[in-house]
Every structure is written in structure tokens, then in C-alpha cells.
CSV table of C-alpha atoms and ligand atoms in Angstrom, one decimal:
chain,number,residue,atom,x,y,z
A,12,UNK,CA,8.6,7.9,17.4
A,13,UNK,CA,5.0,6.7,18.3
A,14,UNK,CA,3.3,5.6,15.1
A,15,UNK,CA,2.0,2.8,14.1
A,16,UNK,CA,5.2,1.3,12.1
A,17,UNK,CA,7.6,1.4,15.7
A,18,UNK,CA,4.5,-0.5,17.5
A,19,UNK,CA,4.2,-3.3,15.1
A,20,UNK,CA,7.5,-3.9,15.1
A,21,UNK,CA,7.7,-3.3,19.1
A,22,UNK,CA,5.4,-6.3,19.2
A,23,UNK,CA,6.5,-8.5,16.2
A,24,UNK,CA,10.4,-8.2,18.3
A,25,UNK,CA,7.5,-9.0,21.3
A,26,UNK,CA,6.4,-11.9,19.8
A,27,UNK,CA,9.5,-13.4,18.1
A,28,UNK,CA,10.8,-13.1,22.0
A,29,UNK,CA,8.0,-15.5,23.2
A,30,UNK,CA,8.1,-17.6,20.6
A,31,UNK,CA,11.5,-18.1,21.2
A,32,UNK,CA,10.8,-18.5,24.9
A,33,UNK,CA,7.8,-21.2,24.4
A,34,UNK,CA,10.3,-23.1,22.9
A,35,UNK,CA,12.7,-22.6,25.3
A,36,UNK,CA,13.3,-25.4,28.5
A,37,UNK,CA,12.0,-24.0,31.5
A,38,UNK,CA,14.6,-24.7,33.6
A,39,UNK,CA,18.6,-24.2,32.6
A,40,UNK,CA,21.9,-24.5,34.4
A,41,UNK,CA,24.3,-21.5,34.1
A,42,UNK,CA,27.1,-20.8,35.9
A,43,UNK,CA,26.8,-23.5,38.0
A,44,UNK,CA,23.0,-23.1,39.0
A,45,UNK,CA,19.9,-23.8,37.9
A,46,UNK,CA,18.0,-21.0,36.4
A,47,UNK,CA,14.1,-21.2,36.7
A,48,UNK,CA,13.1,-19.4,33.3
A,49,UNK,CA,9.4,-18.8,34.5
A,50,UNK,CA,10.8,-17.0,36.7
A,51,UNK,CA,11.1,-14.4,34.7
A,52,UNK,CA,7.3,-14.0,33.5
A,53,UNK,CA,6.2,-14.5,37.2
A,54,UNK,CA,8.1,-11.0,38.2
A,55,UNK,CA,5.9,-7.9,38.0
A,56,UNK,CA,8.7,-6.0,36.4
A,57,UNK,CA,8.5,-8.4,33.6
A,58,UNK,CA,4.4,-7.9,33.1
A,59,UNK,CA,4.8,-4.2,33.6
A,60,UNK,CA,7.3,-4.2,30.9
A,61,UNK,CA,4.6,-6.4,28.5
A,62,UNK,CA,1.9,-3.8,29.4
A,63,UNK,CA,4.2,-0.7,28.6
A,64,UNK,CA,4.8,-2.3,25.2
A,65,UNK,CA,1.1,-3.0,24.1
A,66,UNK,CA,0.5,0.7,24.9
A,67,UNK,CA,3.6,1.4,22.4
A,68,UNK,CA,5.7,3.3,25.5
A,69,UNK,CA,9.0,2.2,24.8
A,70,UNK,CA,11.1,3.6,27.3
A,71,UNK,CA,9.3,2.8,30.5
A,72,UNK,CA,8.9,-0.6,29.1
A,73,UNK,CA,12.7,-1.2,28.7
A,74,UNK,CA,13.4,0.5,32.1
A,75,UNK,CA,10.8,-2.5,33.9
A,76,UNK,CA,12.2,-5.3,31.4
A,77,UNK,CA,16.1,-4.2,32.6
A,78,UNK,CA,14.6,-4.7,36.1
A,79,UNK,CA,12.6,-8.1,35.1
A,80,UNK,CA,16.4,-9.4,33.4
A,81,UNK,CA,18.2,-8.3,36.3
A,82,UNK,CA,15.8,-10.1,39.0
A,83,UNK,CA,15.8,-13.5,36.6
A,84,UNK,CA,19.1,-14.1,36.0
A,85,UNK,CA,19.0,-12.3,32.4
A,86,UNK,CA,17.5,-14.7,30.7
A,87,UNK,CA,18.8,-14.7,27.2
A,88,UNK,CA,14.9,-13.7,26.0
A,89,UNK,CA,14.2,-10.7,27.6
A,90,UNK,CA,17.8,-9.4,26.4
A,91,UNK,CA,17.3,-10.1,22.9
A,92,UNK,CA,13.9,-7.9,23.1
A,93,UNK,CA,15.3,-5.7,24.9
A,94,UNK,CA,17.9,-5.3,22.0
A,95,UNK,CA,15.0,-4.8,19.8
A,96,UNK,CA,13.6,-2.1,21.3
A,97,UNK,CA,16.5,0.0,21.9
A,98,UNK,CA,17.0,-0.8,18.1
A,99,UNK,CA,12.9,0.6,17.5
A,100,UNK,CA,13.8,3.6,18.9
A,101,UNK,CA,17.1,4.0,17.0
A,102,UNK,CA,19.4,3.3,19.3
A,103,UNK,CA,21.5,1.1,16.2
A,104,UNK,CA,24.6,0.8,18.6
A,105,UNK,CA,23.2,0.0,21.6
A,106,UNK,CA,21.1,-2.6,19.8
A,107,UNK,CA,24.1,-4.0,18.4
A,108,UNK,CA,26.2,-3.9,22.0
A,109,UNK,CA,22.7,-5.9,23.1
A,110,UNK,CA,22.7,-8.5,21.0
A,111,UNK,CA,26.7,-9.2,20.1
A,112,UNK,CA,26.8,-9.7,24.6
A,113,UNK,CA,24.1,-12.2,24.0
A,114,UNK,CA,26.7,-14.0,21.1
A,115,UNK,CA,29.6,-14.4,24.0
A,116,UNK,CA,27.2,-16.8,26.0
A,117,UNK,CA,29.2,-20.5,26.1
A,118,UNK,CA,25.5,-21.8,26.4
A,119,UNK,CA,24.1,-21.1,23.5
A,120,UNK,CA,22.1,-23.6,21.6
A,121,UNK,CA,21.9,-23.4,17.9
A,122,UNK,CA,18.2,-22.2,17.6
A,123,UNK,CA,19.4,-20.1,20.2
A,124,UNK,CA,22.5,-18.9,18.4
A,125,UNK,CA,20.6,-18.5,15.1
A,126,UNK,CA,17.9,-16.1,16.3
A,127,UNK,CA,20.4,-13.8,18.4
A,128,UNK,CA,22.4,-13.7,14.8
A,129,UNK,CA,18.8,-12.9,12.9
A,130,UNK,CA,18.4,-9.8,15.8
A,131,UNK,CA,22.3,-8.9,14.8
A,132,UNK,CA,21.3,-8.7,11.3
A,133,UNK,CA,18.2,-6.7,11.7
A,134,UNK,CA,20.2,-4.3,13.8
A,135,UNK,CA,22.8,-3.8,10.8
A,136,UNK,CA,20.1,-3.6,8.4
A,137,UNK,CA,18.2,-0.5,10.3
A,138,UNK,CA,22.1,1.2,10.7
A,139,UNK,CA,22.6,1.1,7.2
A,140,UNK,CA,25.2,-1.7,7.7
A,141,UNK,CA,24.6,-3.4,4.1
A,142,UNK,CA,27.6,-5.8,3.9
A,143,UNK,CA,27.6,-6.6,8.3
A,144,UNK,CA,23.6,-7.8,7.6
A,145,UNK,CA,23.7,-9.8,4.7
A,146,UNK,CA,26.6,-11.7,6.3
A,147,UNK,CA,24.5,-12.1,9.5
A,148,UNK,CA,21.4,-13.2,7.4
A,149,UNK,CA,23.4,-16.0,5.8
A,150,UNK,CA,25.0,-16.8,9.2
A,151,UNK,CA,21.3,-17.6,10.2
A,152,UNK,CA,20.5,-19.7,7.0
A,153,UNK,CA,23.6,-22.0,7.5
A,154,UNK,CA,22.5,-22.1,11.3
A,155,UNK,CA,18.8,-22.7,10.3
A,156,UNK,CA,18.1,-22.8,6.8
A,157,UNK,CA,14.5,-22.4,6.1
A,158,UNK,CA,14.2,-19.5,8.6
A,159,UNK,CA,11.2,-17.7,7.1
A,160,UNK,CA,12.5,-14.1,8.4
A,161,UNK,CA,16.3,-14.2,7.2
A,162,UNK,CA,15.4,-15.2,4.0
A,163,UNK,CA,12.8,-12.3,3.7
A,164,UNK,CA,14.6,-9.6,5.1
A,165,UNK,CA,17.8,-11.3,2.9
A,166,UNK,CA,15.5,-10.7,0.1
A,167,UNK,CA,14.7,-7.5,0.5
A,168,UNK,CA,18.4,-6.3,0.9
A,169,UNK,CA,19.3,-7.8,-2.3
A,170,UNK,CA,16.6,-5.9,-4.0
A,171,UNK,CA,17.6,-2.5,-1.9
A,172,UNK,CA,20.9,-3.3,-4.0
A,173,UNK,CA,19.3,-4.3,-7.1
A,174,UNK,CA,20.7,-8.1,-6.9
A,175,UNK,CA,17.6,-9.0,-8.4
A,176,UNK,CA,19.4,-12.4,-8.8
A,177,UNK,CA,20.3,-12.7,-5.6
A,178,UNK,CA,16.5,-11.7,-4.9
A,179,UNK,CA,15.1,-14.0,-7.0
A,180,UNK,CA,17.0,-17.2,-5.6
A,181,UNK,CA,16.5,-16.0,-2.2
A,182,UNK,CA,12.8,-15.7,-3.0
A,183,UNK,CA,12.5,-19.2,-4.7
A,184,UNK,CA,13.8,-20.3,-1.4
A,185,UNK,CA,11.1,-18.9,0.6
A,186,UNK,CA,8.5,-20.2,-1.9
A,187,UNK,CA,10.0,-23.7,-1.7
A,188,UNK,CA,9.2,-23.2,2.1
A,189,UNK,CA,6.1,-24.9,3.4
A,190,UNK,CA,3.9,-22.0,4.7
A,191,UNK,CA,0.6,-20.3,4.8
A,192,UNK,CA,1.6,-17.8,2.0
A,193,UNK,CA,0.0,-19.0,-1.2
A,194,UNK,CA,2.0,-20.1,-4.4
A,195,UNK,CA,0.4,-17.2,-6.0
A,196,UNK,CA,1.6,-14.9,-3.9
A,197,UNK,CA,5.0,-15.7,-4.5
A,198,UNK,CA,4.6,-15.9,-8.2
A,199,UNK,CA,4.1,-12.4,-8.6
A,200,UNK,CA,6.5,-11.3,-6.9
A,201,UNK,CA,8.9,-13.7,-8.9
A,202,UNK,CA,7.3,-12.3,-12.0
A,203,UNK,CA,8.5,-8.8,-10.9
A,204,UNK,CA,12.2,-10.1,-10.2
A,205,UNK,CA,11.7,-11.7,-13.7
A,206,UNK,CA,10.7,-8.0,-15.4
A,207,UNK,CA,14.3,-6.6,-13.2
A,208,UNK,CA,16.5,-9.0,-14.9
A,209,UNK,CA,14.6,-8.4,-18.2
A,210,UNK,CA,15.3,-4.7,-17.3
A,211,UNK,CA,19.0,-5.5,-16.9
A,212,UNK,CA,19.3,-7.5,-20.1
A,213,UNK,CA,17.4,-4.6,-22.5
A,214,UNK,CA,19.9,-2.0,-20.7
A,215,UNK,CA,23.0,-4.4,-22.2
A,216,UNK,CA,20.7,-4.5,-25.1
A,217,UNK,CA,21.1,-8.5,-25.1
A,218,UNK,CA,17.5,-8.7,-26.6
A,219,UNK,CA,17.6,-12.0,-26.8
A,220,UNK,CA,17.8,-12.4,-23.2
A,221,UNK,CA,15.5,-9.7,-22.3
A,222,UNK,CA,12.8,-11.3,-24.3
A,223,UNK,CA,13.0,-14.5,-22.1
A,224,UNK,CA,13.0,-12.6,-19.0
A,225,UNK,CA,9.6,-11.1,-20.3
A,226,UNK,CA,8.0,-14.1,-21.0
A,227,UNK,CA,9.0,-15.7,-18.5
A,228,UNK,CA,7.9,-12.9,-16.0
A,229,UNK,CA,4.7,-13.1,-17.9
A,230,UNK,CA,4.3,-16.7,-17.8
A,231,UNK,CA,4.8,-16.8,-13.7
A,232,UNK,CA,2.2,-14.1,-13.1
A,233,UNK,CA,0.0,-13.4,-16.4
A,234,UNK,CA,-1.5,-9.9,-14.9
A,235,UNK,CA,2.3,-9.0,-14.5
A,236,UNK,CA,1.8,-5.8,-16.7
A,237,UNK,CA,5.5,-3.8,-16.9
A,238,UNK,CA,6.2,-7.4,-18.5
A,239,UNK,CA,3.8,-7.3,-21.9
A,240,UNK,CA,5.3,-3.4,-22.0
A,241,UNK,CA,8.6,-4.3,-22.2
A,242,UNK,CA,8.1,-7.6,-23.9
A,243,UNK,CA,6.3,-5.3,-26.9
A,244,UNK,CA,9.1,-2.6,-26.3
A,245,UNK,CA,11.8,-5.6,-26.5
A,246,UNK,CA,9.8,-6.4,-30.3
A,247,UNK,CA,9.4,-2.9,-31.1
A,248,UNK,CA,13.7,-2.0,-30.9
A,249,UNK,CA,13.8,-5.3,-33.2
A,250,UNK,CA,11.6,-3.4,-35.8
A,251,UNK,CA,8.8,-6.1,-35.1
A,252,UNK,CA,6.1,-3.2,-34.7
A,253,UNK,CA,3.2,-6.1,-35.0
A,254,UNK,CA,4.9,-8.5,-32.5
A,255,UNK,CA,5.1,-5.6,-30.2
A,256,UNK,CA,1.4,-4.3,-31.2
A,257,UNK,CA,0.5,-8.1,-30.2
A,258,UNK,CA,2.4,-8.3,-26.9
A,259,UNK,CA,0.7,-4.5,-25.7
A,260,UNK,CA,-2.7,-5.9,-27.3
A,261,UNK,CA,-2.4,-8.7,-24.7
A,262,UNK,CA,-1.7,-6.5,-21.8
A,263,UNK,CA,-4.7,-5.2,-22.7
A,264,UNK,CA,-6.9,-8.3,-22.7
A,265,UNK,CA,-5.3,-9.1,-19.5
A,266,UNK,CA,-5.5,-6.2,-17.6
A,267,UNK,CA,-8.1,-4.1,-19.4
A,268,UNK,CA,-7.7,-1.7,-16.3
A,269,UNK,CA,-3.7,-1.0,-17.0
A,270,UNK,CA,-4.4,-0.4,-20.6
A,271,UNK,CA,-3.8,3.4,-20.4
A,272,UNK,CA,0.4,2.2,-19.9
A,273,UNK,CA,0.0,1.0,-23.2
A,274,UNK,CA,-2.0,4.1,-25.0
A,275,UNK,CA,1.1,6.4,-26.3
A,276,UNK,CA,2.6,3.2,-27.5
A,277,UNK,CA,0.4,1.7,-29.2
A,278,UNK,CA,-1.1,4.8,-31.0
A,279,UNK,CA,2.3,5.3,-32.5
A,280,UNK,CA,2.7,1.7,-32.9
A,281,UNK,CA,-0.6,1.5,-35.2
A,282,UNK,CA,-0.1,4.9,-37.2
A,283,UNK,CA,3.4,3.3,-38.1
A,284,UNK,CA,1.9,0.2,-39.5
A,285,UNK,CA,-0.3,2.3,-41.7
A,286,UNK,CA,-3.3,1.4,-39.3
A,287,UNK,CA,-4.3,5.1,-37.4
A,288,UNK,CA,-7.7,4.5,-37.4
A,289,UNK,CA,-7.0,1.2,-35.1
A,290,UNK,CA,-6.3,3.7,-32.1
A,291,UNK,CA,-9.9,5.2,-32.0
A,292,UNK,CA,-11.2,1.7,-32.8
A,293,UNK,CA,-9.8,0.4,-29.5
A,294,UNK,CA,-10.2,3.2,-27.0
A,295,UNK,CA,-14.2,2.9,-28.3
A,296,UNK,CA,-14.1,-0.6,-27.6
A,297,UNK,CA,-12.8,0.4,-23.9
A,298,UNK,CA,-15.3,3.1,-23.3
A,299,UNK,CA,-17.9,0.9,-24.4
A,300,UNK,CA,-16.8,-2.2,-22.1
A,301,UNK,CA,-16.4,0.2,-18.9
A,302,UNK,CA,-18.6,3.0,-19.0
A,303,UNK,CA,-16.1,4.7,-16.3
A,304,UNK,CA,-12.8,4.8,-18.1
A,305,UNK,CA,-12.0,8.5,-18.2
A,306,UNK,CA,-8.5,7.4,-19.3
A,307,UNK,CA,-9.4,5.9,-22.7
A,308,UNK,CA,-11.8,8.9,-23.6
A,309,UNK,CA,-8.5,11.3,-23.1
A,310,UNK,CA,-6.8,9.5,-24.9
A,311,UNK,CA,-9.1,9.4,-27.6
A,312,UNK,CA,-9.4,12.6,-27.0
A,313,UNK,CA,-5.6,13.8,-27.7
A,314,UNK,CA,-5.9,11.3,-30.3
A,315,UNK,CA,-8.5,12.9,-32.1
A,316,UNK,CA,-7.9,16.6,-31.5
A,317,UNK,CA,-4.2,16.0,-32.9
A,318,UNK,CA,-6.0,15.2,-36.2
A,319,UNK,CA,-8.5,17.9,-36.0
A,320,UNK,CA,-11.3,16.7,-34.3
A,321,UNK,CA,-11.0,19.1,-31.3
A,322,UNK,CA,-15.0,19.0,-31.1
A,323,UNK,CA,-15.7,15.9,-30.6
A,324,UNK,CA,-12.4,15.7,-28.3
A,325,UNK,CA,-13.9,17.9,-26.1
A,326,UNK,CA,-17.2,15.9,-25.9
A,327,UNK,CA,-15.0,13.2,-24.6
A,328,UNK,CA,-13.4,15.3,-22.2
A,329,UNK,CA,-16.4,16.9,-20.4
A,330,UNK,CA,-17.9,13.3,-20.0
A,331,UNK,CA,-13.9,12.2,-18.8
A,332,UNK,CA,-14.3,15.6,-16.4
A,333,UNK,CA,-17.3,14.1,-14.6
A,334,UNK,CA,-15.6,10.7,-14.2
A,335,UNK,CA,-12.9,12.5,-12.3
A,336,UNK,CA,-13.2,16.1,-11.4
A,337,UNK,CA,-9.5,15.5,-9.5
A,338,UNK,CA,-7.7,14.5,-12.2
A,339,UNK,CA,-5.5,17.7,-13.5
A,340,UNK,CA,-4.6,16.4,-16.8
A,341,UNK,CA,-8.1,16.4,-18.0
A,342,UNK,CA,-8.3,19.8,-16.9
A,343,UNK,CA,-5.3,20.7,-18.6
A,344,UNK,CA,-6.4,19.1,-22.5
A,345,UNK,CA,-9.9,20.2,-22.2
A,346,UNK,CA,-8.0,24.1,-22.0
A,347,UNK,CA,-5.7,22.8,-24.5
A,348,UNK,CA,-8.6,21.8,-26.8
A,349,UNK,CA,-10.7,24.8,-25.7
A,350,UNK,CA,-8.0,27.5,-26.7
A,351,UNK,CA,-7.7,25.7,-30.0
A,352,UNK,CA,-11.3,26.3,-30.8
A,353,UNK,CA,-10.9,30.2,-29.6
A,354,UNK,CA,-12.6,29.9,-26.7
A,355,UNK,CA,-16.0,29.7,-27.5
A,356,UNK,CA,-17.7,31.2,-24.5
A,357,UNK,CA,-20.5,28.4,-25.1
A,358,UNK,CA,-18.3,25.6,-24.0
A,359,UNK,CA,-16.2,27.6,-21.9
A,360,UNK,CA,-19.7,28.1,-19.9
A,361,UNK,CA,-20.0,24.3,-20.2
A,362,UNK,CA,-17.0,23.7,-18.5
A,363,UNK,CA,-17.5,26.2,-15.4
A,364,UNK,CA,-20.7,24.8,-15.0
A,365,UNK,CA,-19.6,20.7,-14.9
A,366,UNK,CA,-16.8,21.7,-12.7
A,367,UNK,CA,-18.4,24.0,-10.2
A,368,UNK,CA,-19.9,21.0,-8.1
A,369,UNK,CA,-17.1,19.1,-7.7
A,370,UNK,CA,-15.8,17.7,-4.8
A,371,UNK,CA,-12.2,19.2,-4.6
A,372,UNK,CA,-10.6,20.3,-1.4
A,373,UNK,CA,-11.2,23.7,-1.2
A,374,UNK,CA,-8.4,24.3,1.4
A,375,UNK,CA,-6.7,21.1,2.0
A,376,UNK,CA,-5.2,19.8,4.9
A,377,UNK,CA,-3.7,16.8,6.5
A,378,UNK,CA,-2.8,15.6,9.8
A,379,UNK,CA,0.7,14.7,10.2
A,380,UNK,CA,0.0,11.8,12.6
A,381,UNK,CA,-2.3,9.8,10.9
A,382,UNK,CA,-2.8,11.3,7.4
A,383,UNK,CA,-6.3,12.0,8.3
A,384,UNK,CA,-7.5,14.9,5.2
A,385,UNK,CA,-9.9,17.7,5.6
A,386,UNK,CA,-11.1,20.1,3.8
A,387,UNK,CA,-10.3,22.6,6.5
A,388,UNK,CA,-7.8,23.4,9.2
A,389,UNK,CA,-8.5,21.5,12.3
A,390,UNK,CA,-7.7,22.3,15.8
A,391,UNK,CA,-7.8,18.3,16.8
A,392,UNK,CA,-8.2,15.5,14.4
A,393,UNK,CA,-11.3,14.0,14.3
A,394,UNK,CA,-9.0,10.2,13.5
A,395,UNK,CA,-6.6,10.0,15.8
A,396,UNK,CA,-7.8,12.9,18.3
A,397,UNK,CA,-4.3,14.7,19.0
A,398,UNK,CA,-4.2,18.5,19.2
A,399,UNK,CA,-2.5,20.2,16.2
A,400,UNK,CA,-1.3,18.0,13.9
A,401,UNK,CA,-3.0,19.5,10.7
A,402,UNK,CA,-0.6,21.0,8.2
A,403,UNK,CA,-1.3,22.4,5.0
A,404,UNK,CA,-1.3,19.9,1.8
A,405,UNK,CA,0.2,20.6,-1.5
A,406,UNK,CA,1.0,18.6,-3.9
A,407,UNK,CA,4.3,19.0,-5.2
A,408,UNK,CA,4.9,19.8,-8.7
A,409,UNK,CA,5.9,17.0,-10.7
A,410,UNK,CA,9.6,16.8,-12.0
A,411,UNK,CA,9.4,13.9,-14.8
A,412,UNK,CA,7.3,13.8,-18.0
A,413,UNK,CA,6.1,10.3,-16.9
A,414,UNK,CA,2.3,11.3,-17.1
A,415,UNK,CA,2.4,12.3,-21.0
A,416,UNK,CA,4.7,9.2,-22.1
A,417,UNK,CA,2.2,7.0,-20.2
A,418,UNK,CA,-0.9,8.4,-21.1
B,20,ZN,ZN1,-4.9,12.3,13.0
């Protein structure tokens, strides 16, 4: 329960609460008597409480802010962080009880009434109460229609259910907002809901439709790179093989970094127009601009050794090896190539030698607290100092064929 997540959001429910509070009156009348709010923040139960919740204890911090609520009149503030936290650590239902008490108040101004709603809805969300949030995140638009939070957490759910849609009006809404987040910003992530709907459209096989989801995914955010793939893909089903060479060419240009997502593609796409040697042509042109790309030398290399060039493959491969001595697939297609020249105990030598000062984990391990890695068990982590929290690391073997399609 004590990580990092739970105490942001322990002091992001801490903040909304004093926000709300700053702009609350200071003084109220309820039930016939006036209730001083500052109160409140004057008791010691109430600073105890604060102080608990900085140093992410949760439950002494709830016990001191019952006892601040209870001494102040229970203020409407304290309760709705107090839901919060009981939500934090899980407590769904009594989060829910919490905040729906707070809802029965006859006092309740609409600010008032909107945030205890927006607390309702994130206590749905965390229970898994799809339908009950979105309701209570629409409640708060009606109530206060530019609120920054149900809009974002609206978002979210919609994409959770894949209404990209729904996302993308939602999100169009938040960029309409004035606020610090720049237009950028919201642009690519419009661009992305753009690529979803494109998505949609290709699996109805409306190409017409998908095709203007691309584009227009690409012309919000022009680094948006699933967009030029599917755009080209879109061109490629049409039997447009150059439109589609074009669209991955410029995905290329754009984001000379991503090119590898385009590599199996294109070097089908060029051998199909009668242009193979175009393949080679670019993954030299990509070495040559950034001396570091291991992925365009193993692609080269696959692309060459496939047409009998295993030797010079492998040249490409040792130099991709030194790049990055972590990366398994090189390892894998320089024994490929290797076993199709018969082992030549010359290169095999090669190999042992470029690979027998690199930096792998002999014996990793990682701490389960903070994801600190060492090379070696530890008896306390040397990050976050607790006693042990180091477990064996393995990477699990991969289920999908995603890495050859892609690369
Ligand atoms: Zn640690």
C-alpha cells in the first residue's frame, strides 16, 4: 500500500480538499448555528492528520482527521478527504458511504455539490463501477462544465472502453479549456484518438474512412507514427503499393528514429514493385545518417543474408552486436547467419570475443519496492534502503511474433 502512486494521490485528494476549502466562506450557518470553518485547521487533530499524510501513513491520518471532523462540526472538507483516503487504501464502499452522506447535506452549494459528485465518481471508477462513474462525471460537467478533472478522468474511461469517440470529444473539450497544458500537447493525443477511429474504420474495411482518419491523425500531430503505417497499410490493401511505399517513406523522414516499424513493410513493399535493391539503398542511407542504428544494420542484415550475402550480413551484425550487446534478436540472426556459413570457428571466435565484455546482468535482480536492478542479490537496497525486497528478474518469454513482423 505505501508506494509512491497511493501518496500522490493521498496528497492530490490533499490538495483538491484545500483548494476546495480556500474557496470556501469561513464562516457558515448549519443547523441553526454558525460554524467557524477555521476552526477546523486550528485543531491539532486536524495538523496531525496533515502531517500523517505527507509522511504517506494513511491510517493514523484518518483516525486524527475523524477526530479534527468530529471537534469542527464536520466540515463538509475534511469528509470529502477523508472519503478519499479510505478510497486510497481500497476501502471502495466506504468511500462511496463517505461521500454519498456528504450528497444528503440541504446546504450544499453547487461548486460544493459538483466536487462531492467528482469524489463519487472517482470512487466508482477505482470499484470498477464503469456505468455509476461516467454518469457521475457528467453530473459534474452539467454542474460545472469546464471542470478540468471530470473531463480527464471522463476521457480516460471512454478510452478504457474504447469510445474513442467519446474520447475524442471529451478531449477536444479539455483542449478548448484555457490552461497551462500546451496546444501541442493535446494534439497528440488527439492524433492518437484519430489513429483509434482510423483503426475502427480499416477493421469495417470502410477504407475510405480509414484513410481520413490517418491523415487526419497525421495532420494534428506529424510525428504521429502508427498513423503513416496504417495510412501506407490503408494504400497497400487498395493495391496502391507506391502510395503506401510513399506514406512509410514519410514516416521515415519524420521520424527517422521509428523507421525500424516500417522495415518488414517496406522491404516487401519495394521487392513487389520490382525495386529490391531500394531496401539496402535505404537502410545504408540510415546507417550512414546515425552511426548508432543497430536496427537498420539487422535489417540489412536479414535482408541480405536472405539473398545470400550471409558474409557481409554478419559484418553488420558484429558492428549491430557492439551497439547493443542486450538486444537478443541480434544475438539470435548473427547464430542464424553463423550456422548458415557452418560455423566457421574464425567468426565463431569473433563473436565470443565482442561479447565477452559486455555489460549484461550476470545474475539479475530487482527490488520489488522501487524497481531498483542489481547485478546481484542484495540484503537492503541501496535506492530505497528497505530490508529484502530483492527478487530474482526474468524476463518472461514473449508470446506474440510482434518482434519479427516489426523488425
Ligand atoms: Zn528499493
Amino acid at each position: 500500500m505505501e508506494n509512491p502512486v497511493v501518496l500522490l494521490s493521498a496528497l492530490l485528494a490533499l490538495l483538491a480538499g484545500l483548494a476546495i476549502g480556500k474557496a470556501w466562506e469561513r464562516y457558515k450557518l448549519r443547523d441553526g448555528r454558525w460554524v467557524d470553518r477555521r476552526r477546523a485547521r486550528d485543531s491539532p487533530h486536524y495538523m496531525l492528520g496533515l502531517n500523517f499524510l505527507v509522511a504517506n501513513q494513511i491510517d493514523p491520518a484518518i483516525e486524527e482527521l475523524v477526530k479534527a471532523a468530529h471537534s469542527a462540526g464536520d466540515p463538509l472538507e475534511i469528509h470529502m478527504i477523508l472519503g478519499n483516503l479510505y478510497r486510497e487504501k481500497g476501502q471502495v464502499g466506504r468511500a462511496i458511504q463517505e461521500h454519498q452522506a456528504l450528497l444528503q447535506r440541504s446546504d450544499l452549494r453547487k461548486l460544493e455539490h459538483a466536487n462531492v459528485v467528482l469524489c463519487l465518481g472517482l470512487d466508482y471508477k477505482r470499484g470498477g463501477f464503469v456505468d455509476r462513474a461516467l454518469e457521475a462525471f457528467t453530473e459534474v460537467l452539467r454542474l460545472d462544465p469546464e471542470n478540468q478533472y471530470a473531463l480527464s478522468n471522463l476521457e480516460k474511461l471512454y478510452e478504457e472502453q474504447h469510445q474513442w469517440a467519446e474520447a475524442y470529444a471529451t478531449r477536444q473539450k479539455l483542449a478548448a479549456r484555457r490552461d497551462q497544458m500546451t496546444p501541442v500537447r493535446h494534439h497528440e493525443t488527439l492524433a492518437y484518438l484519430e489513429n483509434e477511429l482510423g483503426m475502427e474504420a480499416l477493421k469495417r474495411r470502410d477504407y475510405a474512412e480509414a484513410a481520413r482518419r490517418f491523415g487526419a491523425a497525421i495532420d494534428l500531430d506529424s510525428s504521429n507514427a502508427p498513423a503513416y503505417l496504417n495510412l501506407g497499410d490503408v494504400r497497400y490493401y487498395q493495391g496502391d503499393v507506391e502510395g503506401a511505399i510513399a506514406d512509410w517513406e514519410r514516416l521515415i523522414d519524420q521520424s527517422p528514429e521509428r523507421a525500424y516499424l516500417a522495415f518488414s513493410r517496406l522491404d516487401g513493399a519495394y521487392t513487389k514493385v520490382g525495386g529490391a535493391p531500394r531496401f539496402a539503398e535505404l537502410c545504408r542511407k540510415l546507417i550512414a545518417a546515425n552511426t548508432q542504428d543497430w536496427r537498420a544494420r539487422l535489417a540489412l542484415a536479414r535482408h541480405l543474408s536472405s539473398r545470400g550475402g550471409a558474409a557481409e550480413a554478419l559484418e553488420l551484425l558484429f558492428d549491430a552486436i557492439e551497439l547493443n550487446p542486450h538486444a537478443l534478436v541480434i544475438h539470435q540472426a548473427i547464430w542464424q547467419t553463423l550456422s548458415s556459413l557452418h560455423l566457421p570457428p574464425g567468426l565463431v571466435n569473433r563473436y565470443v570475443d565482442l561479447t565477452r565484455d559486455s555489460i549484461f546482468y550476470l545474475d539479475p535482480h530487482i527490488c520489488v519496492r522501487c524497481r531498483y536492478r542489481s547485478t546481484e542479490l542484495l540484503w537492503q537496497c541501496p535506492h530505497c534502503h528497505e530490508w529484502n525486497t530483492f527478487t530474482e528478474e526474468r524476463i518472461a518469454p514473449a508470446k506474440d511474433t510482434e518482434s519479427t513482423l516489426t523488425s
